[in-house]
XYZ file of C-alpha atoms in Angstrom:
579
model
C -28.725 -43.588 -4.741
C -31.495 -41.787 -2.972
C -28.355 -39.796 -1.288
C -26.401 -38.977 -4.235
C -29.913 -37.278 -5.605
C -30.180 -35.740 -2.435
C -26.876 -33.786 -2.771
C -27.085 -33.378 -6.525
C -30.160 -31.840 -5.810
C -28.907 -28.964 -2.680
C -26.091 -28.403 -4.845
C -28.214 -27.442 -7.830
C -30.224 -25.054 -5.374
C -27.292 -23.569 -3.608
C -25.783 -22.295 -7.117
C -28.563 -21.419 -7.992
C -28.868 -19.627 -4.704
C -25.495 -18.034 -5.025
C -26.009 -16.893 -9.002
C -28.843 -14.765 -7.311
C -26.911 -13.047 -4.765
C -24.476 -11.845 -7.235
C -26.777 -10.408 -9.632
C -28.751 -8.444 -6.920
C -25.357 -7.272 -5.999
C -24.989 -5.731 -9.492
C -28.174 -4.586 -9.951
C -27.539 -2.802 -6.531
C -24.152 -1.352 -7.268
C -22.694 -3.788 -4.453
C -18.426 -3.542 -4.907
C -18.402 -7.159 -6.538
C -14.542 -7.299 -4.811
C -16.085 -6.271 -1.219
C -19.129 -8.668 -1.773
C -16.784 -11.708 -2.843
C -14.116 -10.754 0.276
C -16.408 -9.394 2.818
C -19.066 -11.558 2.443
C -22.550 -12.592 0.665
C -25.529 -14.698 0.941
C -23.811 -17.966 -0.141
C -20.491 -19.748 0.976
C -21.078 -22.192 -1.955
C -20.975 -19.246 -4.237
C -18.047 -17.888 -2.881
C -16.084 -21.124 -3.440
C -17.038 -21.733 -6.959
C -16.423 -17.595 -7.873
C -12.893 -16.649 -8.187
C -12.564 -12.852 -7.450
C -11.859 -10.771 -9.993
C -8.487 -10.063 -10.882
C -7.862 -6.548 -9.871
C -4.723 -3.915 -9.639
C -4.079 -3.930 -5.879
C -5.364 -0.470 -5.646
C -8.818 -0.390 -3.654
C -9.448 1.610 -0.781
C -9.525 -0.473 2.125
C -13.724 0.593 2.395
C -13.421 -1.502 -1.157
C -10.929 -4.164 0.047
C -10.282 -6.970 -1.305
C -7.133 -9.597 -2.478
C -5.972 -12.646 -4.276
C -3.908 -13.479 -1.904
C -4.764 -15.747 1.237
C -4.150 -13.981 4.360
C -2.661 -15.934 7.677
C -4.919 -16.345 10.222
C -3.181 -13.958 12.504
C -3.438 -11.350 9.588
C -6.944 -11.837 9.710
C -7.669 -11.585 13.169
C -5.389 -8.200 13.212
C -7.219 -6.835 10.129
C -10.942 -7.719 11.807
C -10.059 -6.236 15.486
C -12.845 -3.934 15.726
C -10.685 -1.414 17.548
C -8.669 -1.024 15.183
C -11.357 -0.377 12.786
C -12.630 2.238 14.333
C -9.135 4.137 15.182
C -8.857 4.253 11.664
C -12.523 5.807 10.990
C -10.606 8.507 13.818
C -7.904 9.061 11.074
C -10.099 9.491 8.145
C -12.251 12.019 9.900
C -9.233 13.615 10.479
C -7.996 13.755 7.105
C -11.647 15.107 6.111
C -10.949 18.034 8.852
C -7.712 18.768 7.756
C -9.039 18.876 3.780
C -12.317 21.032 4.960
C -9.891 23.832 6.340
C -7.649 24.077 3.333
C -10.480 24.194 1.376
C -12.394 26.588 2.992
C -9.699 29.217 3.121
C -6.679 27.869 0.967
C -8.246 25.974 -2.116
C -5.618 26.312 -5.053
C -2.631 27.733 -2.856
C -0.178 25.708 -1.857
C -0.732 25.654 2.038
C -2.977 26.379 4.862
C -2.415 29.129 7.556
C -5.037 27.798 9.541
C -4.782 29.853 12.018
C -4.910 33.344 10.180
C -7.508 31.649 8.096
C -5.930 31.766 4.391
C -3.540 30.480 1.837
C -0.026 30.736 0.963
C 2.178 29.490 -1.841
C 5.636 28.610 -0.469
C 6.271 25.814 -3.526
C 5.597 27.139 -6.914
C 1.733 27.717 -6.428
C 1.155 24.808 -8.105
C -1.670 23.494 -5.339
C 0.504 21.207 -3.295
C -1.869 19.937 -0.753
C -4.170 19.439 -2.860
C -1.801 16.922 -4.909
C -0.501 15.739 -2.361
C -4.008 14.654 -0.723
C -5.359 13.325 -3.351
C -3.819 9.494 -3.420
C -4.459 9.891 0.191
C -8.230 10.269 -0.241
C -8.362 7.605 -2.773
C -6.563 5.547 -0.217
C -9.230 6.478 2.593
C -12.310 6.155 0.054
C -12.961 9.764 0.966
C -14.765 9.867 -2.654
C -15.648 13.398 -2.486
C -12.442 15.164 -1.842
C -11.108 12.622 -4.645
C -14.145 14.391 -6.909
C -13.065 17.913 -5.185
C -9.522 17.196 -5.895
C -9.578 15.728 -9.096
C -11.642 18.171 -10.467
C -9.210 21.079 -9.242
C -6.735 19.279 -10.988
C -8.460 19.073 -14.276
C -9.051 22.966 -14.137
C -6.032 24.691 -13.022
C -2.863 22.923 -12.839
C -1.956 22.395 -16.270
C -2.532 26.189 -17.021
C -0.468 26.841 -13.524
C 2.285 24.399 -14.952
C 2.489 27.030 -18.004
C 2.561 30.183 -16.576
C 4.584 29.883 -12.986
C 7.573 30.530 -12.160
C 10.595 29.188 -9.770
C 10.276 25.999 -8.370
C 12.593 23.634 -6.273
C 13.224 20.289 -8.559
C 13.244 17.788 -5.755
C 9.996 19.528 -4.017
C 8.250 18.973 -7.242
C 9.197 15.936 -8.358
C 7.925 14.145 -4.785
C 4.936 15.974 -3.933
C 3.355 17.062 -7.159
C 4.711 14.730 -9.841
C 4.493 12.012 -7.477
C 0.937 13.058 -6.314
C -0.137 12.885 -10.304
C 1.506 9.269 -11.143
C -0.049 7.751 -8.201
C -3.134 9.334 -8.552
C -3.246 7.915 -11.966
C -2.504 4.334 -10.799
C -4.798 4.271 -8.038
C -7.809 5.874 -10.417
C -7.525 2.807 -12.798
C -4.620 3.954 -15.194
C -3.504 1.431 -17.269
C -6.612 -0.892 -16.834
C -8.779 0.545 -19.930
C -9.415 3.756 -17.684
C -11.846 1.807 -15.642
C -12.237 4.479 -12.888
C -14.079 3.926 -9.534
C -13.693 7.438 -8.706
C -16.128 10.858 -10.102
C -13.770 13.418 -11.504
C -11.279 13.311 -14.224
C -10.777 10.049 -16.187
C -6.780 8.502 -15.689
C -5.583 10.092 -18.567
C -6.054 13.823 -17.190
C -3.666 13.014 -14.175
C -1.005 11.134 -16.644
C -0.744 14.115 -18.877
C -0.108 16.588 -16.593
C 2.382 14.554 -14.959
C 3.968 14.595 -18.149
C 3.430 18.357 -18.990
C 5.115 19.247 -15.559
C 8.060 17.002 -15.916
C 8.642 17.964 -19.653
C 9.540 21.168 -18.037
C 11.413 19.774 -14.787
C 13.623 17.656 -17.257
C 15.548 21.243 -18.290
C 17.402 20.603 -14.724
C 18.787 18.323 -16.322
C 19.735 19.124 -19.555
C 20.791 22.453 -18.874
C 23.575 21.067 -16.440
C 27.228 19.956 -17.658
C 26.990 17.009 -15.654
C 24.460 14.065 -14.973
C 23.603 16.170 -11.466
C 20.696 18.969 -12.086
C 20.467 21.986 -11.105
C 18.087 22.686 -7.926
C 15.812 24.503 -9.775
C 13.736 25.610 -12.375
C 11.520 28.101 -13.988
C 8.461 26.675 -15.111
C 7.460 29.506 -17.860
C 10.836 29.471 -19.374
C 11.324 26.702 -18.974
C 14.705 27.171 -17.868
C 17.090 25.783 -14.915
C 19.474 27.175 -12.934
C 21.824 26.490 -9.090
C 21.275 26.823 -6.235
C 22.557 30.130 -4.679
C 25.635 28.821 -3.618
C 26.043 26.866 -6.870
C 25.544 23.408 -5.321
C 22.700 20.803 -5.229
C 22.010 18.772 -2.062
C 22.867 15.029 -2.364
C 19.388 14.145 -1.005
C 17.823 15.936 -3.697
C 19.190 15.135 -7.159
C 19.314 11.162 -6.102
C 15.303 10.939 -4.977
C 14.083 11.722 -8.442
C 14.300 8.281 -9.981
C 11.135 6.642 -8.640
C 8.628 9.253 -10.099
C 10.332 9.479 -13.348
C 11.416 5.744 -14.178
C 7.624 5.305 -13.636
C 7.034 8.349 -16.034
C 9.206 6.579 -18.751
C 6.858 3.244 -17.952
C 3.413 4.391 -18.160
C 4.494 7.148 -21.234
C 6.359 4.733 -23.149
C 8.654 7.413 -23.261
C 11.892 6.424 -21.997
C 13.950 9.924 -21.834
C 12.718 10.657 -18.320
C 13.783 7.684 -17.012
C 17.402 8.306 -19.007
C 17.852 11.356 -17.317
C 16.956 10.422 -13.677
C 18.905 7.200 -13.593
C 21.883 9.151 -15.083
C 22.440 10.880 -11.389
C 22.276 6.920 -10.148
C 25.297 5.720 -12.307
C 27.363 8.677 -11.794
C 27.299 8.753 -7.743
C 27.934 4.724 -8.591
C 31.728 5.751 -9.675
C 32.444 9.004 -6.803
C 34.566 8.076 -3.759
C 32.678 7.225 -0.394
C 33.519 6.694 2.673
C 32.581 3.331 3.602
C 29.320 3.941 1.431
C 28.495 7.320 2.930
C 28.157 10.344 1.060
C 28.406 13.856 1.616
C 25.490 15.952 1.693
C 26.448 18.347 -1.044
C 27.264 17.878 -4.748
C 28.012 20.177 -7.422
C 26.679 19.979 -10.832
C 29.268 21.676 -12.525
C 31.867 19.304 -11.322
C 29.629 16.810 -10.705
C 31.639 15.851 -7.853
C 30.468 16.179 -3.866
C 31.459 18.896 -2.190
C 32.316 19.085 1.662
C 32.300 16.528 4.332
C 29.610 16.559 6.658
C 27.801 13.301 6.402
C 24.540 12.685 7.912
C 20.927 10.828 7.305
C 18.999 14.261 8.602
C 18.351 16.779 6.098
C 20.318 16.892 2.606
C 21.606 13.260 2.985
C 18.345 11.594 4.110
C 16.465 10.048 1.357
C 19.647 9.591 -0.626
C 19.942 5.979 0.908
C 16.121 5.218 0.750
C 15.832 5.418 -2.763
C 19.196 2.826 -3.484
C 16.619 0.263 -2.204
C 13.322 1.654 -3.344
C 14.434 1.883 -7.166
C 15.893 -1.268 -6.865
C 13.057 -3.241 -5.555
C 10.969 -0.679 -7.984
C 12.654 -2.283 -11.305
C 11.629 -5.885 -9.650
C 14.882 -6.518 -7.511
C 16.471 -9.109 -9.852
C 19.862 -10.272 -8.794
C 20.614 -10.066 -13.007
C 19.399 -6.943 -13.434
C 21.416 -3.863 -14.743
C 20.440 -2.443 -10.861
C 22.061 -4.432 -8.983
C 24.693 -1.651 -8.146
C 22.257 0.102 -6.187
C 21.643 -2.649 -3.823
C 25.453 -3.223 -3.791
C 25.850 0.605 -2.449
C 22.714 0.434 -0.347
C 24.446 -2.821 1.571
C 27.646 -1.010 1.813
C 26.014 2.362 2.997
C 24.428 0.464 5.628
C 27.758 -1.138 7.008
C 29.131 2.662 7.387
C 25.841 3.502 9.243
C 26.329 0.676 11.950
C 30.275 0.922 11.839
C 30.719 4.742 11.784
C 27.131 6.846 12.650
C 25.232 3.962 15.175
C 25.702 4.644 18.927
C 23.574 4.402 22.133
C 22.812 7.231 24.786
C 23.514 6.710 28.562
C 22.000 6.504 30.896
C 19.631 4.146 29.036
C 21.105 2.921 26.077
C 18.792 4.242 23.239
C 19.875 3.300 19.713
C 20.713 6.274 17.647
C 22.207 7.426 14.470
C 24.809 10.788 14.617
C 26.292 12.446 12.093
C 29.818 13.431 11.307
C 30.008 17.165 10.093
C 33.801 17.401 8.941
C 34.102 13.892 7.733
C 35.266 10.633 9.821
C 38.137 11.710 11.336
C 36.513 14.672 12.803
C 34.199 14.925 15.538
C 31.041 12.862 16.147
C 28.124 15.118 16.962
C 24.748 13.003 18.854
C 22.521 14.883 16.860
C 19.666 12.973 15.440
C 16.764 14.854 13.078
C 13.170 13.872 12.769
C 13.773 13.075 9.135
C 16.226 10.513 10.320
C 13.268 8.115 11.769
C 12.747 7.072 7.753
C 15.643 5.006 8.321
C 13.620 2.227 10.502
C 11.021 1.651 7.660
C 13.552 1.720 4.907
C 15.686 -1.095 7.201
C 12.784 -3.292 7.484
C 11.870 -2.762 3.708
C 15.520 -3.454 2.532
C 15.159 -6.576 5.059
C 12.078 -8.819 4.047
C 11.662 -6.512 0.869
C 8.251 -6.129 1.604
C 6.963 -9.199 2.857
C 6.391 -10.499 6.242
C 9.416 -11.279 8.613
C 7.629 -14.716 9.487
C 7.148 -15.445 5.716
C 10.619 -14.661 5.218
C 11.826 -16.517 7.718
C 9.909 -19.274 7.012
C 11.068 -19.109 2.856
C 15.105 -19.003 4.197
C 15.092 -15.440 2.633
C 16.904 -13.589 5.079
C 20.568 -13.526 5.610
C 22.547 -12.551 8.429
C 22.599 -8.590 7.376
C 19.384 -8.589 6.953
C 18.491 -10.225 10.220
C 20.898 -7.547 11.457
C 19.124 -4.683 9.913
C 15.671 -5.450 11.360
C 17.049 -5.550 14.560
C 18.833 -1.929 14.080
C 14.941 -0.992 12.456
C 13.724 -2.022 15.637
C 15.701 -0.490 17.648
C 15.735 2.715 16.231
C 12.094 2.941 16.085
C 12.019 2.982 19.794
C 14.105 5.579 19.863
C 11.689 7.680 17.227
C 8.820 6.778 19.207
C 10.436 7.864 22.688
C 11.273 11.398 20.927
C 7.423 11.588 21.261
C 6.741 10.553 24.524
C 9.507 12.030 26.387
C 8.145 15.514 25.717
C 5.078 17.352 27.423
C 3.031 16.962 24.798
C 3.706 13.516 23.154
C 4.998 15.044 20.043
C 8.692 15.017 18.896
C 10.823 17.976 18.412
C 12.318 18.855 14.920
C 15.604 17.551 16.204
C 16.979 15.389 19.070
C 20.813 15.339 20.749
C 21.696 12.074 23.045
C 23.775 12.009 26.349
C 26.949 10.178 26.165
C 30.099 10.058 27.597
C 31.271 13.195 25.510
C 28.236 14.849 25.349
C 25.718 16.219 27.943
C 24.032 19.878 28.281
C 21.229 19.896 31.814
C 18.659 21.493 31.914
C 17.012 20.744 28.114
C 15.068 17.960 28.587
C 11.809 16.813 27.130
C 9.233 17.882 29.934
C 8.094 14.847 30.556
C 9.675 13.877 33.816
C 8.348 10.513 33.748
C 9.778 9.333 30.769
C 12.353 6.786 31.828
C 14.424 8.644 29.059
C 14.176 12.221 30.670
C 17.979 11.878 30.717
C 18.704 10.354 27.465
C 16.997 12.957 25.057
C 18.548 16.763 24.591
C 16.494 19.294 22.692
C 18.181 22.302 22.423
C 15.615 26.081 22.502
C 16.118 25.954 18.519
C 14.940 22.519 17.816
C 11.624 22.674 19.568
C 9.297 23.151 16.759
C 6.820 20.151 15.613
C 6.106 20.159 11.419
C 3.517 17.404 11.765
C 5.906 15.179 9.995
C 5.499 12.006 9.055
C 8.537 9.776 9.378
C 7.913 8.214 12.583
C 4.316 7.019 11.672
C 5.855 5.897 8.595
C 8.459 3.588 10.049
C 6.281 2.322 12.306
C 3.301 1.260 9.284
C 6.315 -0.526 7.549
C 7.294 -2.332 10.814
C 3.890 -3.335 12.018
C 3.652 -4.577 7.806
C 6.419 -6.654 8.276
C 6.929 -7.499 11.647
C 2.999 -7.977 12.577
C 3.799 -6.941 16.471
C 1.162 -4.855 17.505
C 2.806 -2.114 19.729
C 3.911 -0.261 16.600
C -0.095 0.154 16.185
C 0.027 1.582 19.838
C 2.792 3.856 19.271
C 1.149 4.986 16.673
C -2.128 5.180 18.117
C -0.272 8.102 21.285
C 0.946 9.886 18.514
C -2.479 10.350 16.870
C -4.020 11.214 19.549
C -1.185 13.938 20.840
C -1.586 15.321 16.706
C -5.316 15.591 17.692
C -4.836 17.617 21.264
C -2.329 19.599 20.540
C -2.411 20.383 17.196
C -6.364 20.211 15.530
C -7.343 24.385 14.859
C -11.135 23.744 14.990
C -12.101 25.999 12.112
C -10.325 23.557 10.255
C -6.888 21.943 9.373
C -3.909 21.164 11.882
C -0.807 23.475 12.959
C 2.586 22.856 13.241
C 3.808 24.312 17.031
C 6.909 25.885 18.033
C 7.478 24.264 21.274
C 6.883 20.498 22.157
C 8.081 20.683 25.449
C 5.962 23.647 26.913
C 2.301 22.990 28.256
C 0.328 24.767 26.311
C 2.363 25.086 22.970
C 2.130 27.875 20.740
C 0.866 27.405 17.549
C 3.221 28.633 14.173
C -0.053 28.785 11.955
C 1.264 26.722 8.861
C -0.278 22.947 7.970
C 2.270 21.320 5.627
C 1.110 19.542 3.043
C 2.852 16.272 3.859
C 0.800 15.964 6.939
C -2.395 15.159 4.317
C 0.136 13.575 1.827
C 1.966 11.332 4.190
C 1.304 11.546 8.213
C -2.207 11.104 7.984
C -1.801 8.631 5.528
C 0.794 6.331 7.088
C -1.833 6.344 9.984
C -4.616 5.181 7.678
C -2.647 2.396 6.641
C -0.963 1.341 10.193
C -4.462 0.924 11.800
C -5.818 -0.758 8.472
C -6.334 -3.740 6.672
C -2.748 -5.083 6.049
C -3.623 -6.437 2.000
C -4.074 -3.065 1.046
C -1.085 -1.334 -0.685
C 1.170 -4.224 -0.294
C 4.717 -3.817 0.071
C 5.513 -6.529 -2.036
C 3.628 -4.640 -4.664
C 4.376 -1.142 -3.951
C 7.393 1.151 -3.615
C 6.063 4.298 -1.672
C 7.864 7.692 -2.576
C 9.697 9.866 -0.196
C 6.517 11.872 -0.171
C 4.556 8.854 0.455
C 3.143 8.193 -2.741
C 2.554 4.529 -3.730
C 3.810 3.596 -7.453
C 3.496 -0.065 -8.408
C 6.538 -2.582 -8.721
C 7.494 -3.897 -11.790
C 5.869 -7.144 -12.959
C 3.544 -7.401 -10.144
């Protein structure tokens, strides 16, 4: 008796004890999420608490998650080196952000170098779109404000009056900026904001003013393929100089608008998007490959030169992403896109997969007058999506033990992740085979029918000095992020920690070679020459996406889940449906 009052009694006082703790946190403005996950004054009151059941959007300086993390997952998350790399990435992004706006605010890039804007896509403010989910991301609360704010003031009147802009640019950077921003600022949870600046509803409905314009590419064109672009005054649409659209382009509009069509209730933009889907669905392939033009007036492709670099690219990573977007249900009407993703991949390994001598690195070529012409070892940066999108289209977003574990993986998929892996060693030795650690815009391979001497990397102690071509033309470094974005999805689902390192060299070559110390970062015109010339231009992806993907590789895995979260080609996150 005297010990069951005895533990009635310290259970009485440790509530009590706990109920305390969690009203000074209130009264202090604690993050009730960060005080239940991170930690308070009671473990009793953290057992008999449940956390509150929030949209997986905080910031991972706000983290917190229903779900229970492995114990491996928690000793990556709390390694305190990786902690601080990521702090190294953040005050990155805030360097990057202070130059723009100290000489660029409301253009659409920074000449950092020269020390002022330009507008190279429509003048609608593209880094500033494009930064802003990354901010929210980083908890960088006052660029969010900065941002946000911007937003608010000038864009829809910018929307009204400007003129040409490129459909596809758009759609990813800005529209896809806007919807995410919304999400991630509490839209569609009562507008219950964490961020200063506009509330939810500001980013939605210019989202929706922009692509009530953007939706004339559509319906001005006699087929279900837009035209490439449109004038935003008119508004009006019209083709492309040479009268065709690029492949890439008119099939990586889907995401942003079927998530338009969700959060409006409105379901036209969605109608139109998904209408480019189920038309490619019935055109002739070859072996699931596609050519990188197509014309909207015939709506038919156009040429033969098939490739996964520019114009074909993210063609193949939205058949997965809008099919794992719509909840990946084997009896859903989407099926058919993960029935052409499969059978794109098959002509990847069968017809575009080879390996370079003398060291066999995994690459994919292209074929530039069809399959029975020539193959060319020619692999662009834009190409190292391909990795991510492999692992993604693998596990679909979980872990590969989990997977494993659950019997969810076949024998293609088990395949794929083995390809992903492969070819992100190949990405990541396009970096470190050059002088300084950053990868040119494009890459050739020696093999048996290729070889030009004389063009290698720089690096002469790269054990792929040999392996790796870059021709005068292809020098150039963008600051893009592909690379860093394969290897966040990898280290997500593979949990092997030298896709942090990789990472990690490529950060800090970005930070030698490339930082302007007034502010912002510079793309360079010659990775394999010590020192590089600068080309004064910061894109805006390299706040939208490379920075980004960094921020998340080094961070806390619960945060943006990829069981939760489709990211856009321009690396903004838009939730899955039903989760």
């Amino acid at each position: 008796m005297l010990l069951m009052i005895f533990g009635l009694a310290l259970l009485l006082m440790t509530h009590t004890s706990s109920h305390h703790s969690f009203s000074d946190g209130l009264a202090k403005g604690t993050n009730v999420s960060e005080e239940i996950t991170m930690g308070g004054s009671s473990r009793f009151g953290r057992f008999w608490r449940k956390p509150p059941r929030l949209p997986p959007r905080l910031s991972p300086d706000e983290k917190g998650t229903n779900n229970k993390p492995s114990n491996e997952s928690l000793r990556l998350n709390a390694d305190p080196i990786w902690i601080e790399r990521q702090q190294k990435v953040k005050e990155s992004f805030l360097h990057a952000w202070s130059g723009y706006k100290k000489y660029a605010m409301g253009y659409d890039e920074l000449m950092p170098l020269s020390q002022q804007g330009v507008d190279g896509l429509g003048g609608l403010g593209a880094t500033i779109v494009d930064a802003l989910d990354t901010a929210m991301i980083m908890g960088a609360n006052e660029v969010v404000f900065e941002a946000g704010s911007w937003i608010e003031t000038h864009l829809s009147d910018k929307i009204s009056k400007n003129g040409q802009v490129n459909l596809f640019e758009t759609t990813i950077r800005v529209l896809g900026g806007l919807l995410s921003a919304y999400h991630l600022s509490g839209g569609g949870q009562h507008n219950n904001s964490m961020y200063k600046g506009p509330k939810p509803i500001v980013y939605l409905e210019t989202a929706r003013k922009l692509a009530d314009r953007l939706l004339v590419a559509f319906t001005s064109s006699p087929t279900p393929i837009p035209f490439s672009d449109v004038v935003l005054h008119g508004p009006s649409a019209h083709r492309a100089p040479d009268g065709l659209s690029s492949t890439s382009e008119v099939s990586t509009l889907q995401l942003e608008f079927n998530y338009l069509s969700t959060v409006s209730g409105d379901p036209k933009y969605s109608v139109e998007a998904m209408k480019v889907l189920a038309h490619m669905k019935n055109l002739p392939k070859v072996e699931g490959l596609v050519p990188i033009y197509i014309s909207p007036d015939s709506g038919e492709f156009s040429g033969e030169n098939i490739r996964l670099g520019s114009r074909g690219d993210s063609y193949y990573e939205y058949l997965i992403k809008v099919w794992l977007q719509q909840g990946s249900s084997q009896d859903s009407d989407f099926t058919y896109l993960h029935d052409m993703y499969e059978e794109a991949l098959k002509g990847v390994r069968r017809l575009l997969v080879q390996k370079s001598i003398p060291n066999g690195l995994v690459f994919v070529g292209e074929l530039p007058y069809g399959p029975k012409g020539v193959f060319r070892p020619k692999m662009d940066h834009l190409v190292c999506f391909l990795p991510g999108t492999l692992a993604l289209g693998a596990t679909k977003g979980i872990t590969k033990e989990k997977a494993m574990k659950d019997d969810l993986l076949k024998f293609e998929d088990l395949e794929n992740l083995k390809l992903a892996e492969d070819l992100a060693k190949t990405c990541f030795e396009m970096y470190s085979v050059t002088s300084t650690g950053l990868a040119p815009e494009i890459a050739y391979f020696h093999t048996k029918e290729y070889y030009e001497g004389g063009l290698d990397g720089g690096n002469k102690g790269s054990k792929f000095v040999d392996d790796i071509i870059i021709k005068h033309a292809d020098r150039h470094n963008l600051l893009r992020p592909e690379t860093v974005e394969s290897l966040f999805v990898l280290y997500r689902v593979t949990e092997d920690p030298k896709y942090r390192e990789w990472g990690w060299q490529i950060f800090e070559a970005f930070e030698k070679f490339t930082k302007v110390e007034s502010g912002g970062y510079s793309s360079l015109d010659d990775v394999t020459l010590l020192p590089s010339r600068r080309r004064d231009k910061m894109e805006t992806f390299f706040l939208g996406e490379t920075l980004k993907y960094l921020y998340l590789l080094f961070g806390d895995t619960s945060v943006i889940p990829l069981d939760k979260f489709v990211f856009n080609t321009e690396a903004h996150p838009l939730p899955i449906k039903g989760t």
